[in-house]
Short mmCIF file of C-alpha atoms in Angstrom, two decimals:
data_model
loop_
_atom_site.label_atom_id
_atom_site.label_comp_id
_atom_site.label_asym_id
_atom_site.label_seq_id
_atom_site.Cartn_x
_atom_site.Cartn_y
_atom_site.Cartn_z
CA UNK A 1 104.35 145.66 173.61
CA UNK A 2 103.23 143.17 176.48
CA UNK A 3 99.00 143.11 176.00
CA UNK A 4 97.16 144.66 178.50
CA UNK A 5 94.59 147.49 179.14
CA UNK A 6 91.22 145.58 180.54
CA UNK A 7 88.84 142.92 179.11
CA UNK A 8 89.65 140.15 176.67
CA UNK A 9 87.29 141.77 174.15
CA UNK A 10 87.65 141.08 170.75
CA UNK A 11 90.52 143.60 169.20
CA UNK A 12 87.87 144.33 166.38
CA UNK A 13 85.62 146.46 164.92
CA UNK A 14 81.58 144.85 164.57
CA UNK A 15 78.73 145.88 163.45
CA UNK A 16 76.09 144.42 163.39
CA UNK A 17 73.23 147.28 163.26
CA UNK A 18 73.60 150.42 162.38
CA UNK A 19 75.20 153.45 164.87
CA UNK A 20 72.94 153.40 167.10
CA UNK A 21 71.23 150.45 167.30
CA UNK A 22 68.22 149.36 168.80
CA UNK A 23 68.99 148.94 172.46
CA UNK A 24 70.96 152.57 172.50
CA UNK A 25 67.96 154.09 171.08
CA UNK A 26 65.73 153.12 173.22
CA UNK A 27 67.48 153.65 176.41
CA UNK A 28 68.56 157.37 174.66
CA UNK A 29 64.77 157.97 174.93
CA UNK A 30 65.18 156.66 178.48
CA UNK A 31 68.32 159.30 179.23
CA UNK A 32 65.72 162.00 177.65
CA UNK A 33 62.83 161.24 180.26
CA UNK A 34 65.03 161.47 182.92
CA UNK A 35 68.47 163.52 182.21
CA UNK A 36 68.00 166.66 181.94
CA UNK A 37 68.83 167.90 178.10
CA UNK A 38 71.58 169.70 179.05
CA UNK A 39 74.12 166.85 179.01
CA UNK A 40 75.21 166.06 175.74
CA UNK A 41 76.83 163.07 174.14
CA UNK A 42 78.76 162.64 170.66
CA UNK A 43 77.52 159.38 170.12
CA UNK A 44 74.43 158.36 171.63
CA UNK A 45 75.57 154.34 171.50
CA UNK A 46 75.04 152.83 175.45
CA UNK A 47 78.26 151.14 176.55
CA UNK A 48 77.95 147.40 178.01
CA UNK A 49 81.87 146.77 178.18
CA UNK A 50 85.51 148.42 177.10
CA UNK A 51 89.21 147.59 176.64
CA UNK A 52 91.88 147.44 174.58
CA UNK A 53 90.54 149.84 172.30
CA UNK A 54 87.23 149.04 171.30
CA UNK A 55 83.85 149.95 173.14
CA UNK A 56 81.32 147.58 172.94
CA UNK A 57 77.45 148.58 172.82
CA UNK A 58 74.06 147.30 174.17
CA UNK A 59 73.57 146.21 170.33
CA UNK A 60 76.49 143.71 170.13
CA UNK A 61 77.81 146.91 167.58
CA UNK A 62 81.91 146.62 168.54
CA UNK A 63 83.59 150.17 168.21
CA UNK A 64 87.42 151.74 168.01
CA UNK A 65 87.94 154.28 170.36
CA UNK A 66 89.80 157.13 169.57
CA UNK A 67 88.35 159.15 172.79
CA UNK A 68 89.42 157.15 175.72
CA UNK A 69 86.95 159.01 177.62
CA UNK A 70 88.36 162.76 176.79
CA UNK A 71 92.08 161.21 177.71
CA UNK A 72 91.01 159.53 181.02
CA UNK A 73 91.31 155.89 179.83
CA UNK A 74 94.32 156.25 178.89
CA UNK A 75 95.88 153.15 180.68
CA UNK A 76 92.64 150.99 178.88
CA UNK A 77 88.66 150.47 180.11
CA UNK A 78 89.27 147.79 183.48
CA UNK A 79 92.78 148.03 182.99
CA UNK A 80 94.58 145.22 185.62
CA UNK A 81 96.14 147.22 187.88
CA UNK A 82 93.25 149.31 188.59
CA UNK A 83 91.43 146.95 188.49
CA UNK A 84 92.95 145.19 191.52
CA UNK A 85 93.68 147.43 193.11
CA UNK A 86 90.80 149.25 193.65
CA UNK A 87 89.03 146.34 194.12
CA UNK A 88 91.20 145.03 197.06
CA UNK A 89 89.71 148.88 198.93
CA UNK A 90 86.49 148.91 197.74
CA UNK A 91 86.90 145.58 199.90
CA UNK A 92 88.39 147.16 202.69
CA UNK A 93 86.45 150.59 203.17
CA UNK A 94 85.05 152.47 200.45
CA UNK A 95 85.67 156.44 202.01
CA UNK A 96 86.28 157.73 205.05
CA UNK A 97 87.33 160.98 204.60
CA UNK A 98 90.65 162.01 203.44
CA UNK A 99 90.55 165.28 206.79
CA UNK A 100 88.94 163.34 209.00
CA UNK A 101 90.89 159.70 209.76
CA UNK A 102 93.12 159.64 206.96
CA UNK A 103 94.70 156.89 205.27
CA UNK A 104 98.00 155.69 203.22
CA UNK A 105 96.81 155.79 200.05
CA UNK A 106 96.48 158.87 199.94
CA UNK A 107 100.01 159.56 200.48
CA UNK A 108 100.56 157.32 198.59
CA UNK A 109 99.67 159.23 196.14
CA UNK A 110 101.01 161.71 196.92
CA UNK A 111 104.43 160.56 197.60
CA UNK A 112 104.71 159.05 193.40
CA UNK A 113 103.57 162.93 192.19
CA UNK A 114 106.12 163.83 193.96
CA UNK A 115 108.52 161.64 192.26
CA UNK A 116 106.72 161.76 188.65
CA UNK A 117 106.09 165.51 188.26
CA UNK A 118 109.07 167.83 186.52
CA UNK A 119 111.60 168.37 188.77
CA UNK A 120 114.00 167.51 191.98
CA UNK A 121 112.68 169.80 194.69
CA UNK A 122 110.90 169.45 197.82
CA UNK A 123 107.33 169.29 196.41
CA UNK A 124 103.73 168.49 198.67
CA UNK A 125 100.27 167.90 196.62
CA UNK A 126 96.42 168.65 197.72
CA UNK A 127 94.11 165.99 195.77
CA UNK A 128 90.58 166.64 194.26
CA UNK A 129 88.18 164.92 192.63
CA UNK A 130 87.46 167.02 188.65
CA UNK A 131 89.85 168.60 187.39
CA UNK A 132 88.22 171.90 187.53
CA UNK A 133 88.81 171.88 191.49
CA UNK A 134 92.25 171.49 190.88
CA UNK A 135 92.32 174.27 188.66
CA UNK A 136 90.62 176.62 191.03
CA UNK A 137 92.45 174.91 194.42
CA UNK A 138 96.15 176.03 191.93
CA UNK A 139 95.38 179.69 191.83
CA UNK A 140 93.63 179.71 195.65
CA UNK A 141 97.26 178.35 196.98
CA UNK A 142 98.64 181.01 194.87
CA UNK A 143 97.16 183.71 195.66
CA UNK A 144 97.94 183.35 199.48
CA UNK A 145 101.50 182.14 198.27
CA UNK A 146 101.84 185.55 197.00
CA UNK A 147 99.80 187.93 198.46
CA UNK A 148 98.35 189.07 194.55
CA UNK A 149 94.95 188.41 192.83
CA UNK A 150 95.01 188.35 189.03
CA UNK A 151 95.50 185.39 187.03
CA UNK A 152 96.54 184.94 183.51
CA UNK A 153 94.79 182.47 181.11
CA UNK A 154 95.51 182.35 177.69
CA UNK A 155 93.01 181.90 174.26
CA UNK A 156 91.92 179.10 173.48
CA UNK A 157 92.02 177.92 176.40
CA UNK A 158 89.69 175.31 178.67
CA UNK A 159 90.15 174.96 183.19
CA UNK A 160 86.68 173.76 183.44
CA UNK A 161 83.20 174.10 184.29
CA UNK A 162 83.44 176.03 187.74
CA UNK A 163 81.91 180.03 188.04
CA UNK A 164 86.28 180.57 188.84
CA UNK A 165 87.21 178.05 185.42
CA UNK A 166 85.04 179.45 183.22
CA UNK A 167 86.43 183.00 183.12
CA UNK A 168 89.44 181.45 182.34
CA UNK A 169 87.76 178.94 179.83
CA UNK A 170 87.83 180.85 176.90
CA UNK A 171 84.98 179.99 174.61
CA UNK A 172 81.40 180.64 175.35
CA UNK A 173 79.11 177.99 173.63
CA UNK A 174 78.85 175.15 175.51
CA UNK A 175 80.92 175.90 178.69
CA UNK A 176 80.27 180.08 179.02
CA UNK A 177 76.71 181.04 177.80
CA UNK A 178 74.51 182.15 180.07
CA UNK A 179 75.90 180.86 183.34
CA UNK A 180 77.74 184.95 184.05
CA UNK A 181 78.90 187.10 185.87
CA UNK A 182 82.22 184.90 185.99
CA UNK A 183 84.80 185.43 188.83
CA UNK A 184 86.98 188.34 188.85
CA UNK A 185 90.80 189.18 188.25
CA UNK A 186 90.75 186.88 184.91
CA UNK A 187 92.59 188.29 182.39
CA UNK A 188 93.72 186.42 179.07
CA UNK A 189 96.47 187.07 176.88
CA UNK A 190 97.72 185.90 173.44
CA UNK A 191 98.91 181.87 172.57
CA UNK A 192 101.37 180.81 170.85
CA UNK A 193 99.52 179.24 167.43
CA UNK A 194 101.84 178.83 165.02
CA UNK A 195 98.59 178.49 162.27
CA UNK A 196 97.06 181.08 162.65
CA UNK A 197 100.16 183.70 163.83
CA UNK A 198 103.58 182.21 162.48
CA UNK A 199 105.62 183.79 165.40
CA UNK A 200 108.29 181.98 166.46
CA UNK A 201 107.45 180.25 170.28
CA UNK A 202 110.01 183.94 171.31
CA UNK A 203 108.13 186.19 169.60
CA UNK A 204 104.79 184.79 170.28
CA UNK A 205 106.43 185.13 174.02
CA UNK A 206 106.92 188.83 174.37
CA UNK A 207 103.71 189.93 172.77
CA UNK A 208 101.57 187.75 175.51
CA UNK A 209 104.46 189.60 177.72
CA UNK A 210 103.84 192.87 176.63
CA UNK A 211 100.06 192.26 177.22
CA UNK A 212 100.70 190.76 180.66
CA UNK A 213 102.21 193.83 181.84
CA UNK A 214 100.34 196.21 180.04
CA UNK A 215 97.75 194.80 180.94
CA UNK A 216 97.93 193.02 184.26
CA UNK A 217 100.72 194.22 185.80
CA UNK A 218 103.77 191.92 187.24
CA UNK A 219 103.05 193.52 191.18
CA UNK A 220 99.16 192.44 190.53
CA UNK A 221 99.08 189.54 189.16
CA UNK A 222 99.11 185.61 191.19
CA UNK A 223 100.11 183.12 187.88
CA UNK A 224 99.64 182.42 184.90
CA UNK A 225 98.28 179.17 183.97
CA UNK A 226 98.95 177.61 181.24
CA UNK A 227 97.71 174.39 178.69
CA UNK A 228 101.28 173.54 177.68
CA UNK A 229 99.37 171.68 175.24
CA UNK A 230 95.65 173.43 174.88
CA UNK A 231 92.46 171.10 175.28
CA UNK A 232 89.45 171.58 173.91
CA UNK A 233 90.86 174.85 172.27
CA UNK A 234 91.89 172.65 169.77
CA UNK A 235 95.60 170.74 170.74
CA UNK A 236 97.21 173.99 169.71
CA UNK A 237 101.02 173.02 170.31
CA UNK A 238 103.14 176.14 171.25
CA UNK A 239 105.91 177.36 169.25
CA UNK A 240 108.40 175.86 170.73
CA UNK A 241 110.48 177.67 173.20
CA UNK A 242 107.36 180.07 174.17
CA UNK A 243 106.94 178.09 177.55
CA UNK A 244 110.28 178.19 178.52
CA UNK A 245 110.00 181.98 178.17
CA UNK A 246 106.33 182.88 180.49
CA UNK A 247 108.39 180.33 182.43
CA UNK A 248 111.14 182.34 182.81
CA UNK A 249 109.51 185.98 183.26
CA UNK A 250 107.02 184.44 185.84
CA UNK A 251 110.16 183.77 187.66
CA UNK A 252 112.15 186.73 187.77
CA UNK A 253 108.56 189.19 188.70
CA UNK A 254 106.96 187.14 191.34
CA UNK A 255 104.93 184.98 189.33
CA UNK A 256 103.24 181.74 189.84
CA UNK A 257 103.60 178.53 186.36
CA UNK A 258 100.47 176.88 186.79
CA UNK A 259 101.38 174.24 184.39
CA UNK A 260 97.56 172.30 183.28
CA UNK A 261 98.33 168.94 182.85
CA UNK A 262 95.54 167.58 183.27
CA UNK A 263 94.62 166.22 179.65
CA UNK A 264 98.18 167.16 178.21
CA UNK A 265 99.75 164.50 181.15
CA UNK A 266 100.73 161.40 182.48
CA UNK A 267 102.14 159.88 178.76
CA UNK A 268 99.52 161.30 176.20
CA UNK A 269 101.80 163.25 175.29
CA UNK A 270 104.63 160.74 174.77
CA UNK A 271 106.77 162.31 178.45
CA UNK A 272 104.82 161.76 182.31
CA UNK A 273 104.03 165.00 181.18
CA UNK A 274 104.17 167.66 178.86
CA UNK A 275 106.31 170.51 180.24
CA UNK A 276 109.22 167.75 179.98
CA UNK A 277 109.50 168.32 176.38
CA UNK A 278 111.13 171.82 177.02
CA UNK A 279 112.47 171.29 180.27
CA UNK A 280 109.81 173.89 182.03
CA UNK A 281 110.00 172.92 186.04
CA UNK A 282 105.91 174.75 186.82
CA UNK A 283 106.07 175.69 190.45
CA UNK A 284 102.69 174.11 190.46
CA UNK A 285 100.61 171.81 188.04
CA UNK A 286 97.88 170.73 187.74
CA UNK A 287 96.85 166.26 186.77
CA UNK A 288 93.33 164.52 186.71
CA UNK A 289 91.76 163.09 183.47
CA UNK A 290 94.55 159.49 183.17
CA UNK A 291 95.81 159.78 186.36
CA UNK A 292 92.95 156.87 187.47
CA UNK A 293 92.53 154.89 184.85
CA UNK A 294 88.63 156.20 184.79
CA UNK A 295 88.45 157.32 188.44
CA UNK A 296 87.29 160.45 189.92
CA UNK A 297 90.84 161.92 190.93
CA UNK A 298 92.98 165.15 190.55
CA UNK A 299 96.00 167.07 191.93
CA UNK A 300 96.95 169.48 192.83
CA UNK A 301 101.44 169.23 193.12
CA UNK A 302 104.20 172.35 193.98
CA UNK A 303 106.87 173.27 195.59
CA UNK A 304 106.48 172.23 199.08
CA UNK A 305 106.84 175.84 200.48
CA UNK A 306 104.06 177.23 198.18
CA UNK A 307 101.82 174.30 198.65
CA UNK A 308 101.84 175.21 202.42
CA UNK A 309 101.30 178.39 202.53
CA UNK A 310 97.48 178.00 202.98
CA UNK A 311 96.29 177.53 206.41
CA UNK A 312 95.41 174.35 208.14
CA UNK A 313 91.83 173.76 207.06
CA UNK A 314 92.26 175.95 203.51
CA UNK A 315 92.10 172.80 201.19
CA UNK A 316 90.09 169.70 201.00
CA UNK A 317 86.62 169.06 200.12
CA UNK A 318 84.40 165.61 201.45
CA UNK A 319 85.46 163.07 198.59
CA UNK A 320 88.80 165.13 197.57
CA UNK A 321 91.54 162.34 197.11
CA UNK A 322 88.92 158.88 197.69
CA UNK A 323 90.44 155.75 199.07
CA UNK A 324 89.07 153.73 195.88
CA UNK A 325 90.61 156.76 193.26
CA UNK A 326 93.86 156.58 194.82
CA UNK A 327 93.88 153.29 194.86
CA UNK A 328 93.27 153.05 191.05
CA UNK A 329 95.23 156.17 190.25
CA UNK A 330 98.72 153.51 192.28
CA UNK A 331 96.95 150.57 189.63
CA UNK A 332 96.97 153.60 186.80
CA UNK A 333 100.34 154.47 187.59
CA UNK A 334 101.86 151.34 187.50
CA UNK A 335 100.66 150.28 184.05
CA UNK A 336 101.82 153.23 183.01
CA UNK A 337 105.72 152.59 184.43
CA UNK A 338 105.56 148.89 183.75
CA UNK A 339 104.99 149.53 179.84
CA UNK A 340 106.52 151.88 179.83
CA UNK A 341 103.01 153.95 177.76
CA UNK A 342 105.35 157.32 177.46
CA UNK A 343 107.38 155.40 175.10
CA UNK A 344 104.33 153.83 173.82
CA UNK A 345 102.11 156.68 173.16
CA UNK A 346 105.78 158.03 170.51
CA UNK A 347 105.21 155.21 168.57
CA UNK A 348 101.22 155.64 168.84
CA UNK A 349 102.10 158.76 167.46
CA UNK A 350 104.99 157.89 165.16
CA UNK A 351 101.89 156.01 163.13
CA UNK A 352 99.19 158.90 163.82
CA UNK A 353 101.17 160.88 162.38
CA UNK A 354 102.10 159.35 158.85
CA UNK A 355 98.33 159.09 158.37
CA UNK A 356 97.50 162.34 158.98
CA UNK A 357 100.11 163.45 157.17
CA UNK A 358 98.75 161.22 153.45
CA UNK A 359 95.59 162.64 154.72
CA UNK A 360 96.84 165.88 154.27
CA UNK A 361 98.16 166.07 151.12
CA UNK A 362 95.74 164.52 150.15
CA UNK A 363 92.68 166.83 151.14
CA UNK A 364 93.32 170.11 151.11
CA UNK A 365 90.37 170.72 153.95
CA UNK A 366 92.93 169.98 156.48
CA UNK A 367 95.56 172.96 157.02
CA UNK A 368 97.62 171.43 159.46
CA UNK A 369 98.77 168.39 161.69
CA UNK A 370 99.80 168.72 164.54
CA UNK A 371 100.41 166.64 168.27
CA UNK A 372 102.65 165.20 170.49
CA UNK A 373 102.69 161.52 171.58
CA UNK A 374 99.06 159.87 172.04
CA UNK A 375 97.98 163.51 171.86
CA UNK A 376 97.35 164.43 167.87
CA UNK A 377 94.97 166.44 165.85
CA UNK A 378 93.97 168.20 162.55
CA UNK A 379 92.42 171.48 161.85
CA UNK A 380 90.45 171.47 159.52
CA UNK A 381 89.39 175.17 157.12
CA UNK A 382 88.24 176.56 153.87
CA UNK A 383 91.34 175.26 151.58
CA UNK A 384 93.48 178.13 150.76
CA UNK A 385 92.87 179.71 153.98
CA UNK A 386 92.51 180.37 157.57
CA UNK A 387 89.21 179.97 157.35
CA UNK A 388 87.91 177.43 159.90
CA UNK A 389 85.27 174.36 158.58
CA UNK A 390 83.55 173.80 161.22
CA UNK A 391 80.50 171.54 158.80
CA UNK A 392 83.15 169.31 157.47
CA UNK A 393 84.57 168.50 160.69
CA UNK A 394 81.18 167.34 161.70
CA UNK A 395 80.22 165.63 157.98
CA UNK A 396 83.58 163.35 158.46
CA UNK A 397 82.72 162.81 162.67
CA UNK A 398 79.64 161.89 161.89
CA UNK A 399 80.35 159.49 159.43
CA UNK A 400 83.91 158.04 161.23
CA UNK A 401 80.48 157.45 164.10
CA UNK A 402 78.45 155.81 161.24
CA UNK A 403 81.57 153.78 160.81
CA UNK A 404 82.30 152.15 164.66
CA UNK A 405 85.09 154.73 164.89
CA UNK A 406 84.83 157.18 168.03
CA UNK A 407 86.22 160.18 166.95
CA UNK A 408 85.92 163.97 168.75
CA UNK A 409 86.02 167.30 167.82
CA UNK A 410 87.21 170.01 169.92
CA UNK A 411 88.45 173.85 168.50
CA UNK A 412 87.65 177.43 168.99
CA UNK A 413 85.82 177.26 166.12
CA UNK A 414 84.96 173.77 166.22
CA UNK A 415 86.77 172.76 163.25
CA UNK A 416 89.35 170.59 165.19
CA UNK A 417 89.64 166.27 164.94
CA UNK A 418 91.82 165.31 168.36
CA UNK A 419 92.65 161.97 168.12
CA UNK A 420 93.30 160.43 171.77
CA UNK A 421 93.54 156.47 171.72
CA UNK A 422 94.11 154.61 174.52
CA UNK A 423 97.64 153.33 174.84
CA UNK A 424 96.51 150.40 174.99
CA UNK A 425 94.94 150.03 171.46
CA UNK A 426 97.28 147.87 169.14
CA UNK A 427 98.90 149.07 166.00
CA UNK A 428 96.27 147.06 163.57
CA UNK A 429 93.46 148.68 164.96
CA UNK A 430 94.42 152.16 165.08
CA UNK A 431 95.71 151.73 161.65
CA UNK A 432 91.96 150.13 160.10
CA UNK A 433 90.86 153.37 162.95
CA UNK A 434 92.47 155.59 159.71
CA UNK A 435 91.44 153.85 157.47
CA UNK A 436 88.07 154.60 158.27
CA UNK A 437 89.07 158.52 159.16
CA UNK A 438 90.09 157.99 155.58
CA UNK A 439 86.83 157.07 154.08
CA UNK A 440 85.02 159.85 155.29
CA UNK A 441 87.07 162.78 154.04
CA UNK A 442 87.00 161.42 150.80
CA UNK A 443 82.47 160.92 151.52
CA UNK A 444 82.05 164.25 152.74
CA UNK A 445 84.13 165.50 149.55
#
């Protein structure tokens, strides 16, 4: 694979101080003084450079990145085409507001989304700043297009931190606790979770549809919103057949099928979009995170007639589709196309699957290895049971951090490791990272 993915940093793990080092600790004290405590951090190292598969902190430590800023820097940090295009746009103009005086970049991104997203029907897009905004606007569009109010989401879902998307998110702490009351007409159906329910995709879909029909009713339901691979909820991959069955039910009942591809999309799961794996074509699809190489951009893309159901001026926002972010997105997409990053994600997935399967064989605390492409996870439970082991998860994570490997946890019970390396990472660096993960399990046994 051609090397790409950011500044020419040495691609190595190097520890020159304890993690965090004195420079980071000093800055963390400053953070405590000036940044609200509600803004937490996973690992208090202050970054000065990043690229390829590493993050370099103020103390000179070089850490291996298995998080990609939560699936954002898919093409690597400061990828060449992202920097090139964003810099040129920055020098031209930074903002006019597309709703006041439009510009080509916004339309260019919308055209690429029409080409790349599933389905050969006519499509249109609206651009926003964050994943939560995209999800909220997808619901707005669905309600207008169908004339119905209710929304169905799923157990373990994560959709954002706005009032409506908090209602759509399943996990209370830290995302919802104390922030209610939440928006109404949001209903929750059971997710296909093969480790915990033992159901086939068809069986799990029938169970979910039964709940939807009994508790909501198709005549009241505007849309079903689902992550094809759940993110914060634990990288739950539904059993084969679940998504197609839900999409088929939606099509038969005048309910829009909305795929939340904010974490799984843009090559992360080994295809351009995770729904591609089973040939599901959503009515609406939400994207963000990996779309723009680290700059804030999000989109709702959907069938042109559905997108056009909203009255003029009903969609938008001051910064939505910012010209610099749009330029970065075009650069990120160019990197994905040039380097076949969907293929690279599959290669990374094969490597991670091999290492994680070996870990599972050696450590009974690992109940399951799951995921797809460069979006893999392991769930930790008390051996021989499905009782979540969040305490062991925390100790393994702390060990990895101390040894210079950035890992992220997730899951409804906080007992899942999610592995999201940038697709610019080398095989050698990945192998070293999983050597450390293996050491962490042995050291915390």
